[in-house]
């Protein structure tokens, strides 16, 4: 079932699969990058060679995502978890409020971090139904005076995803897109800020992308530490301190791979095709498999499901692991099964999982 070039089918939720051709190119350039006699990991981040890599990654991201000119692209560290604190530190002034849409564990973490900084509140929540859907847009409420509205576009643990986004008008909409950024075209101009850890769709762990409208950068809180100000990183081209240079190199190469795939329109088609294989195996199983997410909120990135009973579910995961499938266990907080079919997960892996699910059901259905 496995090809000679790939020993496993990688469905890890993050860090996750990377394109094989990108890994092979990185391997070939690892010791001697562009005849420098050094690895990219060894050279100064102030060198012309590295700056070219750095700037190319930013320009590729701007081009692929159709980022307007009035936005800054920052390459940061600390993951989305640091952004949970940096966002209110920068943008939530004393006396202001911010609205948070609750759709899963990561939005909950963002809210809790916001509460340590200022006055934040829930704008909507689906916690009562165990986050099996994202809130309907009509359920989301905020005030025109709010500093921002925060959403999590895709929820890795529960397998839900916003199919469309709220129109917040003059209130900046801020989105954590860590697990579905660049999986489909979106209108960046609808957002005041988009941020994402790279380790799911963009590259290896260690890089965090932040896309911020420039007018927001003009009003950041000046009383916070210098390194925590977005304006600091914007004015220094994300080179205020030593960047995660290898991760940024890999980010640029993954973005180049996306360009070769045909851009985001084709990436979306690929993701829809991959997800449909697994969702069809669930929907056509007669209840042997059951999906967690409601159909209108289903994620293309993280497909969550349960097997008929607990004993069979454990057997399913054990046999899947033996067959070379990696990362199918659901998050420890909810259990079950989860297949994360990010951009770099090949169609063949999803075809193999679909067939495995059908074969397992045929063997064990009573």
GROMACS .gro file of N, CA and C in nm, residues 114-267:
model
  462
  114UNK      N    1  -0.690   3.695   2.663
  114UNK     CA    2  -0.739   3.831   2.652
  114UNK      C    3  -0.787   3.886   2.786
  115UNK      N    4  -0.849   3.798   2.866
  115UNK     CA    5  -0.900   3.842   2.997
  115UNK      C    6  -0.788   3.885   3.091
  116UNK      N    7  -0.669   3.833   3.071
  116UNK     CA    8  -0.557   3.874   3.157
  116UNK      C    9  -0.506   4.014   3.120
  117UNK      N   10  -0.545   4.061   3.001
  117UNK     CA   11  -0.496   4.191   2.953
  117UNK      C   12  -0.600   4.301   2.968
  118UNK      N   13  -0.727   4.270   2.934
  118UNK     CA   14  -0.828   4.374   2.934
  118UNK      C   15  -0.970   4.320   2.939
  119UNK      N   16  -1.063   4.398   2.890
  119UNK     CA   17  -1.205   4.368   2.898
  119UNK      C   18  -1.250   4.298   2.770
  120UNK      N   19  -1.268   4.167   2.776
  120UNK     CA   20  -1.310   4.089   2.660
  120UNK      C   21  -1.434   4.008   2.696
  121UNK      N   22  -1.512   3.972   2.595
  121UNK     CA   23  -1.636   3.899   2.621
  121UNK      C   24  -1.667   3.806   2.505
  122UNK      N   25  -1.757   3.711   2.530
  122UNK     CA   26  -1.800   3.616   2.428
  122UNK      C   27  -1.903   3.680   2.336
  123UNK      N   28  -1.875   3.676   2.207
  123UNK     CA   29  -1.969   3.731   2.108
  123UNK      C   30  -2.067   3.625   2.059
  124UNK      N   31  -2.031   3.498   2.075
  124UNK     CA   32  -2.116   3.383   2.040
  124UNK      C   33  -2.039   3.259   2.081
  125UNK      N   34  -2.112   3.148   2.100
  125UNK     CA   35  -2.046   3.024   2.141
  125UNK      C   36  -2.129   2.903   2.101
  126UNK      N   37  -2.061   2.794   2.065
  126UNK     CA   38  -2.128   2.666   2.041
  126UNK      C   39  -2.079   2.560   2.140
  127UNK      N   40  -2.032   2.606   2.254
  127UNK     CA   41  -1.980   2.514   2.355
  127UNK      C   42  -2.087   2.417   2.403
  128UNK      N   43  -2.213   2.462   2.410
  128UNK     CA   44  -2.321   2.377   2.463
  128UNK      C   45  -2.342   2.251   2.379
  129UNK      N   46  -2.306   2.255   2.251
  129UNK     CA   47  -2.319   2.137   2.165
  129UNK      C   48  -2.183   2.075   2.137
  130UNK      N   49  -2.090   2.094   2.231
  130UNK     CA   50  -1.955   2.039   2.222
  130UNK      C   51  -1.885   2.082   2.093
  131UNK      N   52  -1.907   2.206   2.056
  131UNK     CA   53  -1.841   2.268   1.941
  131UNK      C   54  -1.853   2.183   1.814
  132UNK      N   55  -1.973   2.132   1.790
  132UNK     CA   56  -1.993   2.050   1.669
  132UNK      C   57  -2.027   2.136   1.547
  133UNK      N   58  -2.027   2.266   1.565
  133UNK     CA   59  -2.051   2.360   1.456
  133UNK      C   60  -1.989   2.494   1.494
  134UNK      N   61  -1.971   2.580   1.394
  134UNK     CA   62  -1.931   2.717   1.425
  134UNK      C   63  -2.059   2.798   1.443
  135UNK      N   64  -2.054   2.907   1.518
  135UNK     CA   65  -2.175   2.988   1.535
  135UNK      C   66  -2.227   3.041   1.401
  136UNK      N   67  -2.357   3.045   1.386
  136UNK     CA   68  -2.416   3.111   1.269
  136UNK      C   69  -2.378   3.258   1.274
  137UNK      N   70  -2.358   3.316   1.157
  137UNK     CA   71  -2.318   3.456   1.153
  137UNK      C   72  -2.421   3.545   1.221
  138UNK      N   73  -2.549   3.506   1.211
  138UNK     CA   74  -2.655   3.585   1.273
  138UNK      C   75  -2.651   3.582   1.426
  139UNK      N   76  -2.579   3.485   1.482
  139UNK     CA   77  -2.569   3.470   1.627
  139UNK      C   78  -2.456   3.554   1.687
  140UNK      N   79  -2.369   3.605   1.602
  140UNK     CA   80  -2.252   3.678   1.651
  140UNK      C   81  -2.288   3.824   1.676
  141UNK      N   82  -2.267   3.869   1.797
  141UNK     CA   83  -2.299   4.007   1.833
  141UNK      C   84  -2.175   4.079   1.884
  142UNK      N   85  -2.162   4.205   1.849
  142UNK     CA   86  -2.052   4.286   1.898
  142UNK      C   87  -2.101   4.432   1.901
  143UNK      N   88  -2.020   4.517   1.959
  143UNK     CA   89  -2.054   4.659   1.969
  143UNK      C   90  -1.969   4.740   1.871
  144UNK      N   91  -2.026   4.844   1.818
  144UNK     CA   92  -1.955   4.926   1.721
  144UNK      C   93  -1.832   4.994   1.780
  145UNK      N   94  -1.827   5.004   1.913
  145UNK     CA   95  -1.713   5.068   1.979
  145UNK      C   96  -1.603   4.968   2.014
  146UNK      N   97  -1.624   4.839   1.987
  146UNK     CA   98  -1.525   4.737   2.024
  146UNK      C   99  -1.392   4.760   1.952
  147UNK      N  100  -1.285   4.721   2.020
  147UNK     CA  101  -1.152   4.734   1.961
  147UNK      C  102  -1.134   4.638   1.844
  148UNK      N  103  -1.192   4.517   1.857
  148UNK     CA  104  -1.184   4.417   1.750
  148UNK      C  105  -1.279   4.303   1.780
  149UNK      N  106  -1.305   4.223   1.677
  149UNK     CA  107  -1.377   4.095   1.690
  149UNK      C  108  -1.280   3.985   1.651
  150UNK      N  109  -1.267   3.884   1.736
  150UNK     CA  110  -1.170   3.775   1.714
  150UNK      C  111  -1.243   3.646   1.682
  151UNK      N  112  -1.198   3.578   1.577
  151UNK     CA  113  -1.251   3.445   1.544
  151UNK      C  114  -1.137   3.348   1.520
  152UNK      N  115  -1.169   3.218   1.528
  152UNK     CA  116  -1.078   3.111   1.488
  152UNK      C  117  -1.140   3.047   1.364
  153UNK      N  118  -1.075   3.060   1.251
  153UNK     CA  119  -1.139   3.022   1.125
  153UNK      C  120  -1.160   2.872   1.110
  154UNK      N  121  -1.071   2.793   1.168
  154UNK     CA  122  -1.079   2.647   1.157
  154UNK      C  123  -1.041   2.587   1.291
  155UNK      N  124  -1.115   2.486   1.334
  155UNK     CA  125  -1.096   2.430   1.467
  155UNK      C  126  -1.044   2.288   1.458
  156UNK      N  127  -0.915   2.273   1.483
  156UNK     CA  128  -0.848   2.145   1.460
  156UNK      C  129  -0.903   2.032   1.545
  157UNK      N  130  -0.939   2.061   1.668
  157UNK     CA  131  -0.980   1.956   1.761
  157UNK      C  132  -1.118   1.903   1.726
  158UNK      N  133  -1.208   1.993   1.687
  158UNK     CA  134  -1.347   1.953   1.664
  158UNK      C  135  -1.381   1.937   1.516
  159UNK      N  136  -1.292   1.978   1.427
  159UNK     CA  137  -1.314   1.957   1.284
  159UNK      C  138  -1.420   2.047   1.224
  160UNK      N  139  -1.424   2.172   1.267
  160UNK     CA  140  -1.520   2.267   1.212
  160UNK      C  141  -1.447   2.385   1.149
  161UNK      N  142  -1.516   2.452   1.058
  161UNK     CA  143  -1.453   2.560   0.982
  161UNK      C  144  -1.558   2.663   0.940
  162UNK      N  145  -1.524   2.790   0.949
  162UNK     CA  146  -1.613   2.894   0.897
  162UNK      C  147  -1.614   2.888   0.744
  163UNK      N  148  -1.733   2.875   0.687
  163UNK     CA  149  -1.745   2.875   0.541
  163UNK      C  150  -1.752   3.017   0.487
  164UNK      N  151  -1.799   3.109   0.569
  164UNK     CA  152  -1.797   3.252   0.539
  164UNK      C  153  -1.774   3.327   0.669
  165UNK      N  154  -1.739   3.454   0.656
  165UNK     CA  155  -1.696   3.530   0.772
  165UNK      C  156  -1.791   3.646   0.802
  166UNK      N  157  -1.798   3.685   0.929
  166UNK     CA  158  -1.886   3.798   0.964
  166UNK      C  159  -1.838   3.929   0.903
  167UNK      N  160  -1.931   4.013   0.868
  167UNK     CA  161  -1.902   4.149   0.822
  167UNK      C  162  -1.904   4.240   0.943
  168UNK      N  163  -1.788   4.286   0.986
  168UNK     CA  164  -1.780   4.365   1.109
  168UNK      C  165  -1.766   4.514   1.083
  169UNK      N  166  -1.772   4.553   0.957
  169UNK     CA  167  -1.771   4.694   0.918
  169UNK      C  168  -1.649   4.766   0.973
  170UNK      N  169  -1.668   4.868   1.057
  170UNK     CA  170  -1.554   4.948   1.103
  170UNK      C  171  -1.479   4.883   1.220
  171UNK      N  172  -1.532   4.775   1.275
  171UNK     CA  173  -1.462   4.705   1.383
  171UNK      C  174  -1.366   4.604   1.320
  172UNK      N  175  -1.237   4.611   1.348
  172UNK     CA  176  -1.142   4.519   1.286
  172UNK      C  177  -1.174   4.373   1.319
  173UNK      N  178  -1.176   4.289   1.217
  173UNK     CA  179  -1.195   4.145   1.235
  173UNK      C  180  -1.057   4.081   1.238
  174UNK      N  181  -1.028   4.009   1.345
  174UNK     CA  182  -0.899   3.942   1.361
  174UNK      C  183  -0.922   3.792   1.361
  175UNK      N  184  -0.846   3.720   1.278
  175UNK     CA  185  -0.869   3.575   1.263
  175UNK      C  186  -0.742   3.496   1.289
  176UNK      N  187  -0.756   3.397   1.375
  176UNK     CA  188  -0.654   3.293   1.391
  176UNK      C  189  -0.680   3.191   1.281
  177UNK      N  190  -0.593   3.188   1.179
  177UNK     CA  191  -0.607   3.094   1.068
  177UNK      C  192  -0.496   2.989   1.070
  178UNK      N  193  -0.451   2.953   1.189
  178UNK     CA  194  -0.337   2.863   1.199
  178UNK      C  195  -0.356   2.733   1.123
  179UNK      N  196  -0.479   2.681   1.120
  179UNK     CA  197  -0.496   2.549   1.060
  179UNK      C  198  -0.566   2.548   0.925
  180UNK      N  199  -0.595   2.666   0.868
  180UNK     CA  200  -0.648   2.662   0.730
  180UNK      C  201  -0.600   2.777   0.642
  181UNK      N  202  -0.499   2.850   0.687
  181UNK     CA  203  -0.448   2.959   0.605
  181UNK      C  204  -0.397   2.904   0.471
  182UNK      N  205  -0.427   2.974   0.364
  182UNK     CA  206  -0.387   2.939   0.228
  182UNK      C  207  -0.443   2.804   0.181
  183UNK      N  208  -0.551   2.759   0.244
  183UNK     CA  209  -0.617   2.638   0.196
  183UNK      C  210  -0.724   2.669   0.093
  184UNK      N  211  -0.753   2.800   0.076
  184UNK     CA  212  -0.858   2.848  -0.014
  184UNK      C  213  -0.838   2.997  -0.032
  185UNK      N  214  -0.889   3.054  -0.139
  185UNK     CA  215  -0.881   3.200  -0.153
  185UNK      C  216  -0.978   3.266  -0.056
  186UNK      N  217  -0.937   3.377   0.004
  186UNK     CA  218  -1.028   3.460   0.083
  186UNK      C  219  -0.997   3.606   0.053
  187UNK      N  220  -1.087   3.693   0.090
  187UNK     CA  221  -1.068   3.836   0.073
  187UNK      C  222  -0.999   3.891   0.197
  188UNK      N  223  -0.868   3.911   0.188
  188UNK     CA  224  -0.791   3.958   0.303
  188UNK      C  225  -0.840   4.094   0.351
  189UNK      N  226  -0.893   4.174   0.260
  189UNK     CA  227  -0.933   4.310   0.297
  189UNK      C  228  -1.049   4.313   0.396
  190UNK      N  229  -1.115   4.200   0.418
  190UNK     CA  230  -1.222   4.193   0.518
  190UNK      C  231  -1.168   4.190   0.661
  191UNK      N  232  -1.037   4.171   0.675
  191UNK     CA  233  -0.977   4.148   0.805
  191UNK      C  234  -0.884   4.262   0.844
  192UNK      N  235  -0.884   4.293   0.973
  192UNK     CA  236  -0.784   4.383   1.026
  192UNK      C  237  -0.651   4.312   1.046
  193UNK      N  238  -0.661   4.183   1.080
  193UNK     CA  239  -0.540   4.102   1.104
  193UNK      C  240  -0.573   3.955   1.084
  194UNK      N  241  -0.478   3.885   1.025
  194UNK     CA  242  -0.482   3.739   1.012
  194UNK      C  243  -0.350   3.688   1.067
  195UNK      N  244  -0.355   3.583   1.148
  195UNK     CA  245  -0.230   3.527   1.197
  195UNK      C  246  -0.237   3.375   1.195
  196UNK      N  247  -0.120   3.312   1.191
  196UNK     CA  248  -0.116   3.166   1.180
  196UNK      C  249   0.020   3.112   1.216
  197UNK      N  250   0.021   3.007   1.298
  197UNK     CA  251   0.142   2.929   1.312
  197UNK      C  252   0.167   2.854   1.182
  198UNK      N  253   0.293   2.837   1.145
  198UNK     CA  254   0.325   2.781   1.013
  198UNK      C  255   0.311   2.630   1.006
  199UNK      N  256   0.303   2.562   1.119
  199UNK     CA  257   0.330   2.418   1.126
  199UNK      C  258   0.218   2.328   1.074
  200UNK      N  259   0.116   2.385   1.011
  200UNK     CA  260   0.009   2.303   0.957
  200UNK      C  261   0.003   2.315   0.805
  201UNK      N  262  -0.002   2.436   0.753
  201UNK     CA  263  -0.015   2.454   0.609
  201UNK      C  264   0.101   2.526   0.543
  202UNK      N  265   0.189   2.587   0.622
  202UNK     CA  266   0.289   2.676   0.565
  202UNK      C  267   0.432   2.628   0.574
  203UNK      N  268   0.462   2.536   0.663
  203UNK     CA  269   0.601   2.495   0.680
  203UNK      C  270   0.622   2.426   0.814
  204UNK      N  271   0.745   2.427   0.863
  204UNK     CA  272   0.772   2.363   0.992
  204UNK      C  273   0.734   2.455   1.107
  205UNK      N  274   0.735   2.401   1.228
  205UNK     CA  275   0.706   2.482   1.346
  205UNK      C  276   0.818   2.583   1.368
  206UNK      N  277   0.784   2.692   1.435
  206UNK     CA  278   0.884   2.794   1.469
  206UNK      C  279   0.860   2.928   1.404
  207UNK      N  280   0.777   2.933   1.300
  207UNK     CA  281   0.745   3.059   1.233
  207UNK      C  282   0.597   3.090   1.254
  208UNK      N  283   0.566   3.216   1.282
  208UNK     CA  284   0.428   3.262   1.291
  208UNK      C  285   0.410   3.377   1.193
  209UNK      N  286   0.312   3.365   1.106
  209UNK     CA  287   0.282   3.471   1.010
  209UNK      C  288   0.175   3.562   1.068
  210UNK      N  289   0.196   3.693   1.059
  210UNK     CA  290   0.094   3.791   1.097
  210UNK      C  291   0.077   3.890   0.983
  211UNK      N  292  -0.047   3.905   0.938
  211UNK     CA  293  -0.080   3.997   0.829
  211UNK      C  294  -0.168   4.105   0.891
  212UNK      N  295  -0.119   4.228   0.896
  212UNK     CA  296  -0.186   4.333   0.973
  212UNK      C  297  -0.207   4.457   0.887
  213UNK      N  298  -0.328   4.510   0.892
  213UNK     CA  299  -0.358   4.633   0.820
  213UNK      C  300  -0.277   4.748   0.880
  214UNK      N  301  -0.218   4.829   0.796
  214UNK     CA  302  -0.120   4.928   0.840
  214UNK      C  303  -0.179   5.033   0.934
  215UNK      N  304  -0.306   5.069   0.916
  215UNK     CA  305  -0.362   5.171   1.004
  215UNK      C  306  -0.370   5.123   1.149
  216UNK      N  307  -0.383   4.991   1.168
  216UNK     CA  308  -0.385   4.937   1.305
  216UNK      C  309  -0.249   4.951   1.371
  217UNK      N  310  -0.144   4.941   1.291
  217UNK     CA  311  -0.009   4.951   1.346
  217UNK      C  312   0.023   5.092   1.394
  218UNK      N  313  -0.052   5.188   1.346
  218UNK     CA  314  -0.027   5.327   1.386
  218UNK      C  315  -0.080   5.357   1.525
  219UNK      N  316  -0.159   5.266   1.581
  219UNK     CA  317  -0.223   5.293   1.710
  219UNK      C  318  -0.195   5.184   1.813
  220UNK      N  319  -0.082   5.116   1.802
  220UNK     CA  320  -0.051   5.012   1.900
  220UNK      C  321  -0.019   5.077   2.034
  221UNK      N  322  -0.038   4.998   2.138
  221UNK     CA  323  -0.009   5.043   2.274
  221UNK      C  324   0.141   5.063   2.290
  222UNK      N  325   0.182   5.184   2.322
  222UNK     CA  326   0.325   5.216   2.333
  222UNK      C  327   0.384   5.178   2.468
  223UNK      N  328   0.303   5.135   2.562
  223UNK     CA  329   0.353   5.109   2.697
  223UNK      C  330   0.396   4.964   2.718
  224UNK      N  331   0.388   4.882   2.614
  224UNK     CA  332   0.427   4.741   2.628
  224UNK      C  333   0.573   4.724   2.585
  225UNK      N  334   0.638   4.613   2.622
  225UNK     CA  335   0.777   4.593   2.584
  225UNK      C  336   0.798   4.602   2.433
  226UNK      N  337   0.912   4.653   2.394
  226UNK     CA  338   0.943   4.680   2.253
  226UNK      C  339   0.923   4.558   2.165
  227UNK      N  340   0.970   4.442   2.209
  227UNK     CA  341   0.965   4.323   2.125
  227UNK      C  342   0.823   4.270   2.109
  228UNK      N  343   0.730   4.315   2.193
  228UNK     CA  344   0.592   4.270   2.184
  228UNK      C  345   0.505   4.365   2.101
  229UNK      N  346   0.563   4.473   2.050
  229UNK     CA  347   0.489   4.565   1.966
  229UNK      C  348   0.495   4.519   1.820
  230UNK      N  349   0.381   4.509   1.757
  230UNK     CA  350   0.380   4.474   1.614
  230UNK      C  351   0.452   4.580   1.532
  231UNK      N  352   0.443   4.705   1.573
  231UNK     CA  353   0.508   4.811   1.499
  231UNK      C  354   0.660   4.796   1.498
  232UNK      N  355   0.715   4.740   1.604
  232UNK     CA  356   0.859   4.715   1.608
  232UNK      C  357   0.900   4.622   1.495
  233UNK      N  358   0.828   4.514   1.479
  233UNK     CA  359   0.862   4.415   1.377
  233UNK      C  360   0.832   4.466   1.237
  234UNK      N  361   0.726   4.547   1.224
  234UNK     CA  362   0.693   4.603   1.093
  234UNK      C  363   0.802   4.699   1.046
  235UNK      N  364   0.853   4.781   1.136
  235UNK     CA  365   0.954   4.881   1.097
  235UNK      C  366   1.091   4.819   1.076
  236UNK      N  367   1.109   4.694   1.115
  236UNK     CA  368   1.237   4.626   1.099
  236UNK      C  369   1.231   4.507   1.004
  237UNK      N  370   1.125   4.500   0.922
  237UNK     CA  371   1.109   4.391   0.825
  237UNK      C  372   1.120   4.255   0.891
  238UNK      N  373   1.067   4.244   1.012
  238UNK     CA  374   1.070   4.118   1.090
  238UNK      C  375   1.212   4.072   1.120
  239UNK      N  376   1.304   4.167   1.128
  239UNK     CA  377   1.444   4.135   1.158
  239UNK      C  378   1.492   4.213   1.282
  240UNK      N  379   1.400   4.250   1.369
  240UNK     CA  380   1.438   4.321   1.491
  240UNK      C  381   1.529   4.234   1.576
  241UNK      N  382   1.493   4.106   1.587
  241UNK     CA  383   1.580   4.010   1.655
  241UNK      C  384   1.604   3.894   1.560
  242UNK      N  385   1.690   3.801   1.598
  242UNK     CA  386   1.726   3.691   1.510
  242UNK      C  387   1.602   3.608   1.475
  243UNK      N  388   1.569   3.597   1.347
  243UNK     CA  389   1.450   3.523   1.306
  243UNK      C  390   1.475   3.373   1.301
  244UNK      N  391   1.370   3.291   1.295
  244UNK     CA  392   1.386   3.147   1.274
  244UNK      C  393   1.421   3.122   1.127
  245UNK      N  394   1.548   3.140   1.093
  245UNK     CA  395   1.588   3.149   0.953
  245UNK      C  396   1.559   3.023   0.873
  246UNK      N  397   1.583   2.906   0.929
  246UNK     CA  398   1.555   2.784   0.854
  246UNK      C  399   1.405   2.768   0.831
  247UNK      N  400   1.325   2.798   0.931
  247UNK     CA  401   1.180   2.790   0.916
  247UNK      C  402   1.129   2.884   0.808
  248UNK      N  403   1.187   3.005   0.800
  248UNK     CA  404   1.145   3.101   0.699
  248UNK      C  405   1.188   3.054   0.560
  249UNK      N  406   1.306   2.996   0.551
  249UNK     CA  407   1.350   2.935   0.425
  249UNK      C  408   1.250   2.828   0.380
  250UNK      N  409   1.209   2.743   0.473
  250UNK     CA  410   1.113   2.637   0.440
  250UNK      C  411   0.976   2.696   0.405
  251UNK      N  412   0.935   2.801   0.475
  251UNK     CA  413   0.811   2.870   0.442
  251UNK      C  414   0.812   2.916   0.297
  252UNK      N  415   0.921   2.978   0.256
  252UNK     CA  416   0.932   3.025   0.119
  252UNK      C  417   0.924   2.913   0.018
  253UNK      N  418   0.986   2.799   0.051
  253UNK     CA  419   0.985   2.685  -0.041
  253UNK      C  420   0.846   2.623  -0.050
  254UNK      N  421   0.775   2.615   0.062
  254UNK     CA  422   0.638   2.562   0.059
  254UNK      C  423   0.548   2.654  -0.022
  255UNK      N  424   0.565   2.784  -0.006
  255UNK     CA  425   0.486   2.879  -0.085
  255UNK      C  426   0.518   2.865  -0.234
  256UNK      N  427   0.645   2.841  -0.266
  256UNK     CA  428   0.681   2.817  -0.406
  256UNK      C  429   0.615   2.690  -0.460
  257UNK      N  430   0.606   2.589  -0.377
  257UNK     CA  431   0.538   2.465  -0.415
  257UNK      C  432   0.390   2.492  -0.441
  258UNK      N  433   0.327   2.576  -0.359
  258UNK     CA  434   0.187   2.611  -0.380
  258UNK      C  435   0.167   2.682  -0.513
  259UNK      N  436   0.261   2.769  -0.547
  259UNK     CA  437   0.253   2.837  -0.676
  259UNK      C  438   0.253   2.736  -0.791
  260UNK      N  439   0.337   2.635  -0.779
  260UNK     CA  440   0.346   2.533  -0.883
  260UNK      C  441   0.218   2.450  -0.892
  261UNK      N  442   0.145   2.438  -0.781
  261UNK     CA  443   0.020   2.362  -0.783
  261UNK      C  444  -0.090   2.435  -0.859
  262UNK      N  445  -0.071   2.565  -0.884
  262UNK     CA  446  -0.173   2.643  -0.953
  262UNK      C  447  -0.236   2.749  -0.868
  263UNK      N  448  -0.179   2.777  -0.751
  263UNK     CA  449  -0.233   2.881  -0.665
  263UNK      C  450  -0.348   2.832  -0.580
  264UNK      N  451  -0.413   2.924  -0.510
  264UNK     CA  452  -0.512   2.887  -0.409
  264UNK      C  453  -0.639   2.830  -0.468
  265UNK      N  454  -0.677   2.870  -0.588
  265UNK     CA  455  -0.797   2.811  -0.649
  265UNK      C  456  -0.778   2.661  -0.668
  266UNK      N  457  -0.661   2.621  -0.717
  266UNK     CA  458  -0.635   2.479  -0.736
  266UNK      C  459  -0.613   2.409  -0.603
  267UNK      N  460  -0.547   2.475  -0.510
  267UNK     CA  461  -0.528   2.418  -0.376
  267UNK      C  462  -0.663   2.387  -0.313
   0.00000   0.00000   0.00000
